[in-house]
PDB file of C-alpha atoms in Angstrom:
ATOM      1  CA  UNK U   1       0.000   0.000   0.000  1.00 32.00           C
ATOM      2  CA  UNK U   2       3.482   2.411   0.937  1.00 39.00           C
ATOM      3  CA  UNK U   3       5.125   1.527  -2.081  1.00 34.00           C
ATOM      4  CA  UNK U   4       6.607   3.960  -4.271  1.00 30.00           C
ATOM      5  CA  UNK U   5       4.441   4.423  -7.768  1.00 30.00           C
ATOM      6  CA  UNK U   6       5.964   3.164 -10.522  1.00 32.00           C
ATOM      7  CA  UNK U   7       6.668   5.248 -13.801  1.00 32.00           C
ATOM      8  CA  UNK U   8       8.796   8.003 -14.425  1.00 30.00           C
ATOM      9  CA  UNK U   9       5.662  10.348 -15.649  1.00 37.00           C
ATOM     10  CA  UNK U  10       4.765  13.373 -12.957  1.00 38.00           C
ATOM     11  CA  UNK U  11       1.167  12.176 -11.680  1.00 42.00           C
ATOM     12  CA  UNK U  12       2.596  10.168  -9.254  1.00 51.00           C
ATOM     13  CA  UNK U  13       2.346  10.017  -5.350  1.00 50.00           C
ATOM     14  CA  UNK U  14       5.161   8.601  -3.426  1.00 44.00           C
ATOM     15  CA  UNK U  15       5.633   6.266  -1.110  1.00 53.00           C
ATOM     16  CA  UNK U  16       3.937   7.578   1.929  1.00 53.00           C
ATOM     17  CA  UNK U  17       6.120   5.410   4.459  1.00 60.00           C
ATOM     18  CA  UNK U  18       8.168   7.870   6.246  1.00 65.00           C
ATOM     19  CA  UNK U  19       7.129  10.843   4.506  1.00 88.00           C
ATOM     20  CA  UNK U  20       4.562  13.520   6.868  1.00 94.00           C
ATOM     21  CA  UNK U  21       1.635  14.092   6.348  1.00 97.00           C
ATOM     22  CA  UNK U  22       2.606  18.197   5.102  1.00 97.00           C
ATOM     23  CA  UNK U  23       4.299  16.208   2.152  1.00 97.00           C
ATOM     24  CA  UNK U  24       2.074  14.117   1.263  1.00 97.00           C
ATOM     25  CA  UNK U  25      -0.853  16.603   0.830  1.00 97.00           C
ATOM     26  CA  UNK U  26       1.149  18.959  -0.801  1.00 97.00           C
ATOM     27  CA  UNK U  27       1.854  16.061  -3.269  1.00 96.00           C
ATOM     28  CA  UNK U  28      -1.632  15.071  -3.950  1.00 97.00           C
ATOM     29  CA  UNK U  29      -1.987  19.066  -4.498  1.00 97.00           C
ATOM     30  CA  UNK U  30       1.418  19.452  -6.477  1.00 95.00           C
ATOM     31  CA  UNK U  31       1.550  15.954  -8.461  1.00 94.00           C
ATOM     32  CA  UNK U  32      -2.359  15.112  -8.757  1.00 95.00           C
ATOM     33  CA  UNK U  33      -4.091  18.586  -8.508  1.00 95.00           C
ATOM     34  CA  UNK U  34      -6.696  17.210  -6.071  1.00 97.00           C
ATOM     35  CA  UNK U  35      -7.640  19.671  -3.222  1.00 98.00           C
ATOM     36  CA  UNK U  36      -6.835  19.308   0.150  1.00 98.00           C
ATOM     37  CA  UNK U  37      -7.646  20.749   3.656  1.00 98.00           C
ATOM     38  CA  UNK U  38      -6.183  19.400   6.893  1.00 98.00           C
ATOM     39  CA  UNK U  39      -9.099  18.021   9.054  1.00 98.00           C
ATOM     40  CA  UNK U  40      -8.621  17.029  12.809  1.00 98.00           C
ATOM     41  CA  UNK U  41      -6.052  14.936  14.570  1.00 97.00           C
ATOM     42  CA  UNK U  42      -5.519  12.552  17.444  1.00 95.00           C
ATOM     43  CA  UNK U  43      -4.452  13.169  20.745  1.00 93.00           C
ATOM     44  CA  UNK U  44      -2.948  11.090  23.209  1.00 86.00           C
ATOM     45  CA  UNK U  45      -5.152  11.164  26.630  1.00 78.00           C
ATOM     46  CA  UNK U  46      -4.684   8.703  29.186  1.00 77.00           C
ATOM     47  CA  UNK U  47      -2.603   6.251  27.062  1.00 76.00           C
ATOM     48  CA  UNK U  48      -5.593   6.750  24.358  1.00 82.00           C
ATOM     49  CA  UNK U  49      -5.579   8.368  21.379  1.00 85.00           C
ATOM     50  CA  UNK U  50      -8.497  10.822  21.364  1.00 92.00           C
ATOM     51  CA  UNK U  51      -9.284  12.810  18.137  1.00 96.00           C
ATOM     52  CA  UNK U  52      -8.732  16.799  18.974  1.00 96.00           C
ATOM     53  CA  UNK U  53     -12.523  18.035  18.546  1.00 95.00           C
ATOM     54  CA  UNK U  54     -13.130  16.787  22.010  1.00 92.00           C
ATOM     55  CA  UNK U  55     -16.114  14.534  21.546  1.00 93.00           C
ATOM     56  CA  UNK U  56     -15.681  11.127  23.191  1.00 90.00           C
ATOM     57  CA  UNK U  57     -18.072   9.001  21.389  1.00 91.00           C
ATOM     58  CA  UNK U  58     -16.317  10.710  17.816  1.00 94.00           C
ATOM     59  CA  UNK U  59     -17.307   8.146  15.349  1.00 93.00           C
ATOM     60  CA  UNK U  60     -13.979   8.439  13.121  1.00 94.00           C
ATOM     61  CA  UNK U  61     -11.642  10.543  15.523  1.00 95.00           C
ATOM     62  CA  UNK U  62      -9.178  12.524  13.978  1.00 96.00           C
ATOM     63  CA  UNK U  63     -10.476  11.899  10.604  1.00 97.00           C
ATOM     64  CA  UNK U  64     -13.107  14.439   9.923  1.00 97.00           C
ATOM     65  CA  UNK U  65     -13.518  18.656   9.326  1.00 98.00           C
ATOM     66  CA  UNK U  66     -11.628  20.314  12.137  1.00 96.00           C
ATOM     67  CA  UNK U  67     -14.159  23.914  11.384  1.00 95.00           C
ATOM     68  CA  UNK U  68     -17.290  24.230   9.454  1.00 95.00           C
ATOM     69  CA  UNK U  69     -16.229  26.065   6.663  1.00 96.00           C
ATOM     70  CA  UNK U  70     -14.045  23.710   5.287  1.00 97.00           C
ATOM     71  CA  UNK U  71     -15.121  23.887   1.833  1.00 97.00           C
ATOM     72  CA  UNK U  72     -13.861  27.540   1.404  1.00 97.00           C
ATOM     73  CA  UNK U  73     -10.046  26.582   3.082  1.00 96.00           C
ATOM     74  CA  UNK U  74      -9.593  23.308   0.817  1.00 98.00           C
ATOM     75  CA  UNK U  75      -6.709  24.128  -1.878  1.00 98.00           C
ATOM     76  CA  UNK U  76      -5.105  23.078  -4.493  1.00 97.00           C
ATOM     77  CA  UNK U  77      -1.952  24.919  -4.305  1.00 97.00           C
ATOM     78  CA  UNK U  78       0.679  23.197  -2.628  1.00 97.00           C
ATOM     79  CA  UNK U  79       1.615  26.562  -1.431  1.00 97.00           C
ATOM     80  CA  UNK U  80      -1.252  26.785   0.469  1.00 98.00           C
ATOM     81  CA  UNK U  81      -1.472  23.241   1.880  1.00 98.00           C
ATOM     82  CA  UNK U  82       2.194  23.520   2.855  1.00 97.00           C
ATOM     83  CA  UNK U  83       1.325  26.367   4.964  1.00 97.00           C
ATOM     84  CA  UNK U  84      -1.939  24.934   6.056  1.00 97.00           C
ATOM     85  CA  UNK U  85      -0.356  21.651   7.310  1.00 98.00           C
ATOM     86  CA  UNK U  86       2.839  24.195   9.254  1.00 97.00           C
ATOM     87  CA  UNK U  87      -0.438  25.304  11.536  1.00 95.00           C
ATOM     88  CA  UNK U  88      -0.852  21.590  12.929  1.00 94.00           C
ATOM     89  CA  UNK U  89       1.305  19.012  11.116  1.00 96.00           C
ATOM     90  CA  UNK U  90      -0.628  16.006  12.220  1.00 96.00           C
ATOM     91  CA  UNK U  91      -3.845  16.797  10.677  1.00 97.00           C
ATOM     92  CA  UNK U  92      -5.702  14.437   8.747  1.00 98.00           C
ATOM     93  CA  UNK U  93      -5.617  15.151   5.097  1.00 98.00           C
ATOM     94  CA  UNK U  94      -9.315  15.140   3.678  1.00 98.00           C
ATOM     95  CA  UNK U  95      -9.982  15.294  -0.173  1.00 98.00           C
ATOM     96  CA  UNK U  96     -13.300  17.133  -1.199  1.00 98.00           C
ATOM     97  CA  UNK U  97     -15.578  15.731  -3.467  1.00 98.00           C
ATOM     98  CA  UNK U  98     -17.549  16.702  -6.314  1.00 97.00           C
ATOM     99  CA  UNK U  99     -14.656  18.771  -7.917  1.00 96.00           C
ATOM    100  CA  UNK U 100     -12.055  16.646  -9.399  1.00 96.00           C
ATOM    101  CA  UNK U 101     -13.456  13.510  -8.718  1.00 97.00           C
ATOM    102  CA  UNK U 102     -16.532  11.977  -6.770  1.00 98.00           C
ATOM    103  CA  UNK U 103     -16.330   8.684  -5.183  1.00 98.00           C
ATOM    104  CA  UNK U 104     -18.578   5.786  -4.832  1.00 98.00           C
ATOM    105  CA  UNK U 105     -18.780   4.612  -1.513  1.00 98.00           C
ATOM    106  CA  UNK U 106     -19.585   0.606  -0.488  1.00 97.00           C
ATOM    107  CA  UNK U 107     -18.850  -2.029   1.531  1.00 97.00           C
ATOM    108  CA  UNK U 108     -15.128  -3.475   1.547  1.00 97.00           C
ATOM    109  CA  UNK U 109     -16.441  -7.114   0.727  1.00 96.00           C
ATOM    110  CA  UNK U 110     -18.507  -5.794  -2.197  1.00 97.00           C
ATOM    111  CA  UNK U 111     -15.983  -3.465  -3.218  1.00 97.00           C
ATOM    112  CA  UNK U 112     -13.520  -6.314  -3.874  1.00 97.00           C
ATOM    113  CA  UNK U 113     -15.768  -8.521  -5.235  1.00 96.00           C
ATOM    114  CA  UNK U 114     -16.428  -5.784  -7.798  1.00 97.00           C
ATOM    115  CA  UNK U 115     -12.885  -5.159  -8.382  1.00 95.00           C
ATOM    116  CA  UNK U 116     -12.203  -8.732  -9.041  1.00 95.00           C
ATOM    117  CA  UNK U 117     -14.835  -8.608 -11.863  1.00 95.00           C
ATOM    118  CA  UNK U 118     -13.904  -5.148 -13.004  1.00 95.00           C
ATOM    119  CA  UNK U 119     -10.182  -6.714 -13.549  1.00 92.00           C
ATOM    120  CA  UNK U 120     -11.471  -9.581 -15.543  1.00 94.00           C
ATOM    121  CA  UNK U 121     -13.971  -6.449 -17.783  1.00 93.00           C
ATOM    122  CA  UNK U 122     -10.549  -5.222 -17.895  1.00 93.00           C
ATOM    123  CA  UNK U 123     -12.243  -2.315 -17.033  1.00 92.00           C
ATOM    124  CA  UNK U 124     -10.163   1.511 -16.573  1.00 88.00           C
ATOM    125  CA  UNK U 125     -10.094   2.228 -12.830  1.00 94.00           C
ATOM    126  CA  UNK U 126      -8.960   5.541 -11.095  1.00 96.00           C
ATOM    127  CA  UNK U 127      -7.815   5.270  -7.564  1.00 97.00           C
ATOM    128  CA  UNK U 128      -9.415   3.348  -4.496  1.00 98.00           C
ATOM    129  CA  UNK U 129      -9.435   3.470  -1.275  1.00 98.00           C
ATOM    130  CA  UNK U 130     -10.014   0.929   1.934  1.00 97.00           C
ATOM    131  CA  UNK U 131     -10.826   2.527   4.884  1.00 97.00           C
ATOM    132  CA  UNK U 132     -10.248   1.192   8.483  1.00 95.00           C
ATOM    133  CA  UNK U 133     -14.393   1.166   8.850  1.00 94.00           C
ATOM    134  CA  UNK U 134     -14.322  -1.746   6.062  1.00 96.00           C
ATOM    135  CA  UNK U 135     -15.092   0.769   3.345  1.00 97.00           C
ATOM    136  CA  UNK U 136     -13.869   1.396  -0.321  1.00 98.00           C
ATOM    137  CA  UNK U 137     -14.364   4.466  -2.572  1.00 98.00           C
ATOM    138  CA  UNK U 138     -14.189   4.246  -5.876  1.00 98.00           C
ATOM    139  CA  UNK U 139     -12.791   7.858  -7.682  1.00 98.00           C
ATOM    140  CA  UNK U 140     -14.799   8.873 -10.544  1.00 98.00           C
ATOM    141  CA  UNK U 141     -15.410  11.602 -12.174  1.00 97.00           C
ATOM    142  CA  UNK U 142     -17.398  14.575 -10.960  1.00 97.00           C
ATOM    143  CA  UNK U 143     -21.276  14.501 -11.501  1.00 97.00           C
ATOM    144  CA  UNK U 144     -21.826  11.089 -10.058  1.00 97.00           C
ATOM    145  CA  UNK U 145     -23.855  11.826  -7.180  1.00 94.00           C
ATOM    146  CA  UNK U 146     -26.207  13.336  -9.935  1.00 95.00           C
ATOM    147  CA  UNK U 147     -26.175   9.868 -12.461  1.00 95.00           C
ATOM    148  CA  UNK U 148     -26.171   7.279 -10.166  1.00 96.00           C
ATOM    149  CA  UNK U 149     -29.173   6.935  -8.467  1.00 95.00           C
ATOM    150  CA  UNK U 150     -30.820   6.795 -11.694  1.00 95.00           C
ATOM    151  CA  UNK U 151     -27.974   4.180 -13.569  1.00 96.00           C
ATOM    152  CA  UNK U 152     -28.769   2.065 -10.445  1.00 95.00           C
ATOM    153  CA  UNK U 153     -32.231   1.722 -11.405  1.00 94.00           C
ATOM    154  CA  UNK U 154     -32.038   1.238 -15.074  1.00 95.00           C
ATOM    155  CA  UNK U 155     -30.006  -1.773 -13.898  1.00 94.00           C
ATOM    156  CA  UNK U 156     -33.163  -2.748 -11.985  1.00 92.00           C
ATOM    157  CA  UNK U 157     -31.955  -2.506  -8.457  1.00 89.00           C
ATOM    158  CA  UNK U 158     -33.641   0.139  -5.876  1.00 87.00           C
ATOM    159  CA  UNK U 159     -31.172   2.383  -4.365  1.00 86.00           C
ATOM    160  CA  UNK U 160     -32.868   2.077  -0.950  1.00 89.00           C
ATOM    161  CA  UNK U 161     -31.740  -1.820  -0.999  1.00 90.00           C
ATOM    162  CA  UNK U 162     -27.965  -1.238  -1.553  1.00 94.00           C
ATOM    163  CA  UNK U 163     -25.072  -0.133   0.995  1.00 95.00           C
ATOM    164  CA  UNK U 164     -24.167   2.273  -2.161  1.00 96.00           C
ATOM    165  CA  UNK U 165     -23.310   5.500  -1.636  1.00 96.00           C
ATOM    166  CA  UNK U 166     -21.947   8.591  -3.637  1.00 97.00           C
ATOM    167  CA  UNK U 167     -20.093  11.025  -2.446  1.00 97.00           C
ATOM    168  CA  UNK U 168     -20.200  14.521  -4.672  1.00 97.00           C
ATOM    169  CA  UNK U 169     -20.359  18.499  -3.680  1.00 96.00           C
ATOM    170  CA  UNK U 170     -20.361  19.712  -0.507  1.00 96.00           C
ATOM    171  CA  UNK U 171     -19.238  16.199   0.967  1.00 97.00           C
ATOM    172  CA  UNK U 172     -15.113  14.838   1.388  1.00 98.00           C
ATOM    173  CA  UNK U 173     -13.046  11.874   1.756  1.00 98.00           C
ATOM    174  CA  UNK U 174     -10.000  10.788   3.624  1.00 98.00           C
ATOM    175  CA  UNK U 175      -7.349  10.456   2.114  1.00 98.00           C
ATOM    176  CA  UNK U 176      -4.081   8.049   2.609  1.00 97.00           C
ATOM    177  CA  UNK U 177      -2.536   7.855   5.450  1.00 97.00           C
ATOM    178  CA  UNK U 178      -5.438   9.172   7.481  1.00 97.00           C
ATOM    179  CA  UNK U 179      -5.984   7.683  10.860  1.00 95.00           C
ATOM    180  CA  UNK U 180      -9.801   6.449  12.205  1.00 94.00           C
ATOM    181  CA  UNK U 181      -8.087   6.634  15.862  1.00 91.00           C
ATOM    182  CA  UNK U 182      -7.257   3.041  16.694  1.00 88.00           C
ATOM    183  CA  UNK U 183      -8.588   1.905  14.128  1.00 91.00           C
ATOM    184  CA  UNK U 184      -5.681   1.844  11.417  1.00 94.00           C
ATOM    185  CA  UNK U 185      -4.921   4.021   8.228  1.00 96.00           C
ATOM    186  CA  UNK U 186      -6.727   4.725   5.100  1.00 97.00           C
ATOM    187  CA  UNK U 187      -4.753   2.915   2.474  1.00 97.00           C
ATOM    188  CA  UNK U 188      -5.051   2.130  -1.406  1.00 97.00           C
ATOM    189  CA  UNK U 189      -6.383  -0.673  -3.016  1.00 96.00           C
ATOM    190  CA  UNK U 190      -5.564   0.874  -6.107  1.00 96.00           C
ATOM    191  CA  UNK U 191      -2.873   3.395  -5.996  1.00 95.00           C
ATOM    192  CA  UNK U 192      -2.677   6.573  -7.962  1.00 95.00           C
ATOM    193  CA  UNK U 193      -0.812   6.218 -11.204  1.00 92.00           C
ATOM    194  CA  UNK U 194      -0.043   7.790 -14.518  1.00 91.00           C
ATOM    195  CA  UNK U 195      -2.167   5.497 -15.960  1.00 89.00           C
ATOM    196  CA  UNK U 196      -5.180   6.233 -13.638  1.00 91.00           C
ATOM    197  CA  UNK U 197      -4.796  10.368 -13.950  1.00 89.00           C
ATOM    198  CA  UNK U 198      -7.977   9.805 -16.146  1.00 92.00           C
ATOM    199  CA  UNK U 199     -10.945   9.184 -14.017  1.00 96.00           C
ATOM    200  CA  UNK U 200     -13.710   6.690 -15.220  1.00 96.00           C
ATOM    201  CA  UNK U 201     -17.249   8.000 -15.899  1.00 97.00           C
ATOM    202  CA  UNK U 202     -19.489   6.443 -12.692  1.00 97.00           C
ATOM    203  CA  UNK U 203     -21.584   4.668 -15.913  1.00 96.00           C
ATOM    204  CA  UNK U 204     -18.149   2.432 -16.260  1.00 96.00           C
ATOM    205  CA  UNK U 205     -18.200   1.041 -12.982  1.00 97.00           C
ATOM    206  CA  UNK U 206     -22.037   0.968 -11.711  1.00 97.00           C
ATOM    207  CA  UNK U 207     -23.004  -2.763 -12.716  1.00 96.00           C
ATOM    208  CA  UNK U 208     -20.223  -4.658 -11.061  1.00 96.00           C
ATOM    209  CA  UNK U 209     -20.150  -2.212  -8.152  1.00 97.00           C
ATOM    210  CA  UNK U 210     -24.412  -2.690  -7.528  1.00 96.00           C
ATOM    211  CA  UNK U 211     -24.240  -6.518  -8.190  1.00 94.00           C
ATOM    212  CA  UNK U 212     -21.454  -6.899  -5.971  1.00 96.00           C
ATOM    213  CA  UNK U 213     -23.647  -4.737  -3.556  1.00 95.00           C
ATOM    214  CA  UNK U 214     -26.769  -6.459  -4.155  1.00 92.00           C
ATOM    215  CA  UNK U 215     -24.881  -9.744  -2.736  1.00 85.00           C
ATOM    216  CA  UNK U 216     -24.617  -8.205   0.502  1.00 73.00           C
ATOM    217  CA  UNK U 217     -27.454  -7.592   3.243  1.00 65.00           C
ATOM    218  CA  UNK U 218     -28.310  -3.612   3.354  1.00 57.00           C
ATOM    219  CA  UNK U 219     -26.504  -1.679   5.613  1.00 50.00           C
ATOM    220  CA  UNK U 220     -28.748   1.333   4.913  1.00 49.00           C
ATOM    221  CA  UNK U 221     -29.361   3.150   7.610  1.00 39.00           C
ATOM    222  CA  UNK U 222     -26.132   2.800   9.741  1.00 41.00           C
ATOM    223  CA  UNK U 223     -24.185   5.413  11.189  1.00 39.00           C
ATOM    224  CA  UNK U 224     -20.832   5.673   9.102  1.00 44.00           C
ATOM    225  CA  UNK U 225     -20.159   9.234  10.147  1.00 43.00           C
ATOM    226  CA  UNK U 226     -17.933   9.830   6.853  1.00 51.00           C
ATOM    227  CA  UNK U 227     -17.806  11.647   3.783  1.00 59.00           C
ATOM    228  CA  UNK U 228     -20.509  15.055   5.810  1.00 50.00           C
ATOM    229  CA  UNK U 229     -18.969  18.259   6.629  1.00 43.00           C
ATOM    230  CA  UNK U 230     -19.605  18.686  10.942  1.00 36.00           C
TER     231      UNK U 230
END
């Protein structure tokens, strides 16, 4: 998941392992042109780590908005997100969505399934992610949150029935090597590359990601507690 990218071609992030987390956003701002914005952090309290907005019972501590207006300080300069990150150097780094890229969010069993039969399609992915709550997100390109609800039902499955979400404007991601507290990191299944620079259209991946979905019981209706600004 740490490993440098191969390819000798600009878009690439490197290996993470090592490297803070100033660097690494200014990289996904310098070598990807994704904006950033440093969310909250963790903080050690009583021999446990304790995300930094104070809240106990956070449901992914020190991996979520650290002020409401986040929207208006994510960047992508890597200027900016240099400076940004000086402020408090262990921030999370937090991606928004519906600008560069949106991102389909499921379950991690379903999401590999689907990846499995997306690599046999030899379908064109863009980047993944796993995330220590047993998610993936699929990047795609913007407008998703606007298609998919209807793609899912030409494909004859109701939206209400599948742990399928999309994440567009005014909503974010983490981002690699975010912490969820104890928890673990967000990592990549599938790593940003030169050859993934090019995001897929949402239409490209919804029928393996909602069959792999439909093979799972709902988990509409939980708490996840990502991907909403607080």
């Amino acid at each position: 998941m740490d490993e440098t990218i191969a390819g000798t071609e600009t878009a690439q992030i490197p290996k993470q392992r090592g490297e803070s987390l100033q660097d690494t956003a200014v990289r996904y701002a310098e070598e990807r042109h994704w904006d950033v914005f440093p969310g909250t952090w963790l903080e050690a309290a009583d021999g446990v780590q304790r995300c930094s907005c104070g809240e106990p019972s956070c449901a992914v501590p020190g991996a979520h908005p650290a002020r409401e207006d986040w929207a208006t300080v994510a960047t992508g300069s890597a200027t900016v997100a240099r400076r940004l990150w000086a402020k408090q150097p262990v921030a999370s780094i937090l991606l928004p969505t519906g600008r560069t890229f949106d991102a389909i969010d499921v379950p991690e069993t379903a999401g590999f399934l689907a990846l499995a039969r997306m690599k046999r399609m030899e379908l064109t992915l863009g980047p993944v992610t796993c995330t220590p709550d047993r998610r993936m997100q699929f990047f795609v390109l913007p407008g998703a949150a606007a298609k998919v609800p209807d793609l899912v039902r030409k494909l004859g499955w109701p939206l209400a029935t599948l742990d399928l979400e999309v994440f567009g404007e005014g909503t974010y991601v983490p981002a690699p090597p975010t912490r969820f507290g104890a928890r673990g990191a967000v990592q990549w299944a599938c790593r940003p590359t030169p050859a993934n620079r090019w995001l897929p259209d949402a239409e490209e991946l919804i029928s393996p990601l909602a069959y792999a979905c439909g093979r799972e019981p709902s988990g509409r209706g939980r708490g996840r507690g990502r991907g909403r600004g607080r």
